[in-house]
Amino acid sequence: MTSQFDQFLQEATTRGAGPDDTLDGDPLYGLYMSWCHVTQAAPRTERSFWQAMKKKQIVPGRNGLRMQGHAAADYILTSHLGLV
């Protein structure tokens, strides 16, 4: 069975092409919250999110992840409202 966190990673992230591709802590969790909003999934606590990421060996910075999909667009638009 695919967990909510597995589904999030599959749908909202992709592996970057370069060594500098990474998502730091706030953007990664923010992307998760946007994914929950877009998919209408009930968000889990920030603590459970980071526990799940740790089990998947995904830590903030140098994780090789990039944003993708509708959740990425939602995150970018909501976190940078002053730019649009």
Tab-separated table of N, CA and C in Angstrom:
chain	number	residue	atom	x	y	z
A	1	MET	N	0.833	-1.176	0.000
A	1	MET	CA	0.000	0.000	0.000
A	1	MET	C	0.887	1.253	0.000
A	2	THR	N	0.554	2.194	-0.847
A	2	THR	CA	1.309	3.430	-0.956
A	2	THR	C	0.856	4.401	0.125
A	3	SER	N	1.807	4.929	0.865
A	3	SER	CA	1.468	5.891	1.913
A	3	SER	C	1.211	7.261	1.296
A	4	GLN	N	0.601	8.121	2.079
A	4	GLN	CA	0.359	9.488	1.647
A	4	GLN	C	1.686	10.158	1.294
A	5	PHE	N	2.714	9.899	2.057
A	5	PHE	CA	4.004	10.522	1.814
A	5	PHE	C	4.656	9.987	0.538
A	6	ASP	N	4.498	8.694	0.260
A	6	ASP	CA	4.998	8.133	-0.997
A	6	ASP	C	4.286	8.780	-2.180
A	7	GLN	N	2.991	8.914	-2.064
A	7	GLN	CA	2.203	9.521	-3.135
A	7	GLN	C	2.642	10.967	-3.352
A	8	PHE	N	2.847	11.699	-2.274
A	8	PHE	CA	3.334	13.077	-2.366
A	8	PHE	C	4.652	13.124	-3.122
A	9	LEU	N	5.600	12.285	-2.732
A	9	LEU	CA	6.909	12.297	-3.383
A	9	LEU	C	6.808	11.950	-4.863
A	10	GLN	N	5.956	10.998	-5.209
A	10	GLN	CA	5.783	10.601	-6.612
A	10	GLN	C	5.167	11.720	-7.442
A	11	GLU	N	4.167	12.386	-6.898
A	11	GLU	CA	3.415	13.370	-7.667
A	11	GLU	C	4.005	14.775	-7.647
A	12	ALA	N	4.686	15.151	-6.579
A	12	ALA	CA	5.097	16.545	-6.425
A	12	ALA	C	6.604	16.777	-6.484
A	13	THR	N	7.395	15.696	-6.558
A	13	THR	CA	8.843	15.870	-6.643
A	13	THR	C	9.410	15.017	-7.764
A	14	THR	N	10.590	15.398	-8.173
A	14	THR	CA	11.343	14.631	-9.159
A	14	THR	C	12.816	14.770	-8.814
A	15	ARG	N	13.608	13.845	-9.273
A	15	ARG	CA	15.052	13.929	-9.049
A	15	ARG	C	15.625	14.978	-9.986
A	16	GLY	N	16.451	15.850	-9.434
A	16	GLY	CA	17.085	16.889	-10.231
A	16	GLY	C	18.220	16.331	-11.064
A	17	ALA	N	18.608	17.095	-12.068
A	17	ALA	CA	19.668	16.664	-12.973
A	17	ALA	C	21.055	17.021	-12.457
A	18	GLY	N	21.135	18.060	-11.642
A	18	GLY	CA	22.443	18.526	-11.196
A	18	GLY	C	22.695	18.308	-9.724
A	19	PRO	N	23.951	18.417	-9.325
A	19	PRO	CA	24.311	18.202	-7.928
A	19	PRO	C	23.771	19.287	-6.992
A	20	ASP	N	23.422	20.434	-7.529
A	20	ASP	CA	22.911	21.523	-6.697
A	20	ASP	C	21.396	21.514	-6.566
A	21	ASP	N	20.712	20.580	-7.227
A	21	ASP	CA	19.259	20.485	-7.099
A	21	ASP	C	18.922	19.985	-5.707
A	22	THR	N	18.094	20.733	-5.017
A	22	THR	CA	17.719	20.355	-3.662
A	22	THR	C	16.503	21.146	-3.197
A	23	LEU	N	15.785	20.607	-2.270
A	23	LEU	CA	14.707	21.321	-1.596
A	23	LEU	C	15.068	21.418	-0.130
A	24	ASP	N	15.176	22.633	0.352
A	24	ASP	CA	15.432	22.838	1.776
A	24	ASP	C	14.175	22.535	2.568
A	25	GLY	N	14.279	22.610	3.881
A	25	GLY	CA	13.194	22.214	4.773
A	25	GLY	C	11.878	22.930	4.568
A	26	ASP	N	11.887	24.261	4.618
A	26	ASP	CA	10.632	25.007	4.480
A	26	ASP	C	9.970	24.781	3.127
A	27	PRO	N	10.716	24.862	2.021
A	27	PRO	CA	10.068	24.600	0.731
A	27	PRO	C	9.541	23.167	0.585
A	28	LEU	N	10.243	22.196	1.136
A	28	LEU	CA	9.782	20.806	1.015
A	28	LEU	C	8.492	20.606	1.798
A	29	TYR	N	8.451	21.106	3.013
A	29	TYR	CA	7.223	20.971	3.796
A	29	TYR	C	6.107	21.829	3.193
A	30	GLY	N	6.439	23.008	2.711
A	30	GLY	CA	5.453	23.867	2.048
A	30	GLY	C	4.876	23.204	0.810
A	31	LEU	N	5.729	22.516	0.060
A	31	LEU	CA	5.265	21.774	-1.114
A	31	LEU	C	4.303	20.670	-0.689
A	32	TYR	N	4.622	19.994	0.398
A	32	TYR	CA	3.728	18.959	0.922
A	32	TYR	C	2.366	19.556	1.281
A	33	MET	N	2.366	20.702	1.952
A	33	MET	CA	1.104	21.338	2.321
A	33	MET	C	0.317	21.746	1.068
A	34	SER	N	0.998	22.243	0.057
A	34	SER	CA	0.325	22.580	-1.209
A	34	SER	C	-0.232	21.326	-1.864
A	35	TRP	N	0.527	20.237	-1.821
A	35	TRP	CA	0.058	18.976	-2.397
A	35	TRP	C	-1.208	18.526	-1.683
A	36	CYS	N	-1.223	18.640	-0.363
A	36	CYS	CA	-2.423	18.278	0.405
A	36	CYS	C	-3.605	19.136	-0.024
A	37	HIS	N	-3.373	20.422	-0.209
A	37	HIS	CA	-4.440	21.332	-0.635
A	37	HIS	C	-4.968	20.945	-2.020
A	38	VAL	N	-4.072	20.722	-2.955
A	38	VAL	CA	-4.449	20.404	-4.335
A	38	VAL	C	-5.173	19.069	-4.423
A	39	THR	N	-4.709	18.090	-3.668
A	39	THR	CA	-5.298	16.740	-3.740
A	39	THR	C	-6.411	16.521	-2.723
A	40	GLN	N	-6.642	17.504	-1.893
A	40	GLN	CA	-7.639	17.438	-0.829
A	40	GLN	C	-7.338	16.319	0.178
A	41	ALA	N	-6.053	16.055	0.364
A	41	ALA	CA	-5.617	15.075	1.363
A	41	ALA	C	-5.493	15.789	2.707
A	42	ALA	N	-5.817	15.106	3.768
A	42	ALA	CA	-5.678	15.678	5.105
A	42	ALA	C	-4.191	15.717	5.466
A	43	PRO	N	-3.656	16.912	5.711
A	43	PRO	CA	-2.221	16.984	6.035
A	43	PRO	C	-1.919	16.361	7.390
A	44	ARG	N	-0.804	15.694	7.443
A	44	ARG	CA	-0.314	15.135	8.697
A	44	ARG	C	0.506	16.212	9.400
A	45	THR	N	0.862	15.973	10.637
A	45	THR	CA	1.645	16.960	11.376
A	45	THR	C	3.034	17.110	10.761
A	46	GLU	N	3.629	18.255	11.016
A	46	GLU	CA	4.981	18.496	10.501
A	46	GLU	C	5.950	17.464	11.064
A	47	ARG	N	5.752	17.097	12.311
A	47	ARG	CA	6.621	16.093	12.935
A	47	ARG	C	6.518	14.749	12.214
A	48	SER	N	5.293	14.304	11.915
A	48	SER	CA	5.139	13.019	11.223
A	48	SER	C	5.680	13.096	9.798
A	49	PHE	N	5.556	14.265	9.167
A	49	PHE	CA	6.127	14.450	7.828
A	49	PHE	C	7.636	14.228	7.869
A	50	TRP	N	8.316	14.898	8.799
A	50	TRP	CA	9.771	14.774	8.854
A	50	TRP	C	10.220	13.386	9.298
A	51	GLN	N	9.453	12.732	10.146
A	51	GLN	CA	9.782	11.352	10.522
A	51	GLN	C	9.714	10.445	9.294
A	52	ALA	N	8.676	10.633	8.470
A	52	ALA	CA	8.527	9.829	7.262
A	52	ALA	C	9.649	10.122	6.268
A	53	MET	N	10.017	11.398	6.132
A	53	MET	CA	11.102	11.749	5.202
A	53	MET	C	12.422	11.163	5.675
A	54	LYS	N	12.644	11.181	6.985
A	54	LYS	CA	13.877	10.624	7.531
A	54	LYS	C	13.978	9.134	7.224
A	55	LYS	N	12.863	8.411	7.343
A	55	LYS	CA	12.852	6.980	7.022
A	55	LYS	C	13.175	6.735	5.555
A	56	LYS	N	12.841	7.708	4.708
A	56	LYS	CA	13.115	7.598	3.274
A	56	LYS	C	14.474	8.199	2.916
A	57	GLN	N	15.220	8.583	3.946
A	57	GLN	CA	16.535	9.194	3.800
A	57	GLN	C	16.478	10.486	2.990
A	58	ILE	N	15.421	11.238	3.226
A	58	ILE	CA	15.267	12.546	2.597
A	58	ILE	C	15.357	13.587	3.695
A	59	VAL	N	16.395	14.392	3.605
A	59	VAL	CA	16.623	15.440	4.594
A	59	VAL	C	16.672	16.781	3.866
A	60	PRO	N	16.432	17.876	4.565
A	60	PRO	CA	16.508	19.182	3.931
A	60	PRO	C	17.908	19.451	3.364
A	61	GLY	N	17.954	19.997	2.177
A	61	GLY	CA	19.223	20.322	1.549
A	61	GLY	C	19.943	19.088	1.031
A	62	ARG	N	20.539	19.195	-0.108
A	62	ARG	CA	21.311	18.105	-0.728
A	62	ARG	C	20.539	16.795	-0.845
A	63	ASN	N	19.239	16.898	-1.118
A	63	ASN	CA	18.440	15.689	-1.271
A	63	ASN	C	18.172	15.355	-2.737
A	64	GLY	N	18.597	16.220	-3.637
A	64	GLY	CA	18.460	15.957	-5.060
A	64	GLY	C	17.046	16.095	-5.598
A	65	LEU	N	16.151	16.702	-4.816
A	65	LEU	CA	14.757	16.808	-5.240
A	65	LEU	C	14.444	18.165	-5.863
A	66	ARG	N	13.519	18.140	-6.808
A	66	ARG	CA	12.962	19.351	-7.401
A	66	ARG	C	11.449	19.235	-7.357
A	67	MET	N	10.789	20.391	-7.408
A	67	MET	CA	9.322	20.412	-7.430
A	67	MET	C	8.817	20.100	-8.823
A	68	GLN	N	7.593	19.532	-8.865
A	68	GLN	CA	6.928	19.318	-10.145
A	68	GLN	C	5.419	19.280	-9.940
A	69	GLY	N	4.677	19.474	-11.002
A	69	GLY	CA	3.233	19.285	-10.991
A	69	GLY	C	2.435	20.438	-10.420
A	70	HIS	N	1.153	20.141	-10.201
A	70	HIS	CA	0.201	21.149	-9.732
A	70	HIS	C	0.544	21.673	-8.336
A	71	ALA	N	1.042	20.817	-7.482
A	71	ALA	CA	1.407	21.257	-6.133
A	71	ALA	C	2.549	22.264	-6.188
A	72	ALA	N	3.481	22.076	-7.118
A	72	ALA	CA	4.588	23.021	-7.264
A	72	ALA	C	4.063	24.389	-7.678
A	73	ALA	N	3.154	24.410	-8.639
A	73	ALA	CA	2.566	25.677	-9.078
A	73	ALA	C	1.827	26.349	-7.923
A	74	ASP	N	1.061	25.585	-7.176
A	74	ASP	CA	0.323	26.129	-6.037
A	74	ASP	C	1.288	26.689	-4.999
A	75	TYR	N	2.332	25.955	-4.689
A	75	TYR	CA	3.307	26.407	-3.696
A	75	TYR	C	3.971	27.703	-4.144
A	76	ILE	N	4.407	27.743	-5.383
A	76	ILE	CA	5.100	28.929	-5.892
A	76	ILE	C	4.176	30.140	-5.875
A	77	LEU	N	2.954	29.960	-6.326
A	77	LEU	CA	2.015	31.084	-6.348
A	77	LEU	C	1.654	31.570	-4.946
A	78	THR	N	1.418	30.649	-4.025
A	78	THR	CA	0.997	31.068	-2.685
A	78	THR	C	2.161	31.602	-1.851
A	79	SER	N	3.363	31.152	-2.113
A	79	SER	CA	4.493	31.618	-1.304
A	79	SER	C	5.150	32.875	-1.873
A	80	HIS	N	4.762	33.235	-3.090
A	80	HIS	CA	5.349	34.421	-3.730
A	80	HIS	C	4.256	35.342	-4.261
A	81	LEU	N	3.228	35.554	-3.476
A	81	LEU	CA	2.094	36.370	-3.910
A	81	LEU	C	2.491	37.777	-4.327
A	82	GLY	N	3.487	38.330	-3.714
A	82	GLY	CA	3.925	39.683	-4.051
A	82	GLY	C	4.546	39.800	-5.434
A	83	LEU	N	4.918	38.680	-6.001
A	83	LEU	CA	5.583	38.695	-7.323
A	83	LEU	C	4.595	38.617	-8.474
A	84	VAL	N	3.358	38.225	-8.207
A	84	VAL	CA	2.367	38.087	-9.292
A	84	VAL	C	1.353	39.188	-9.253
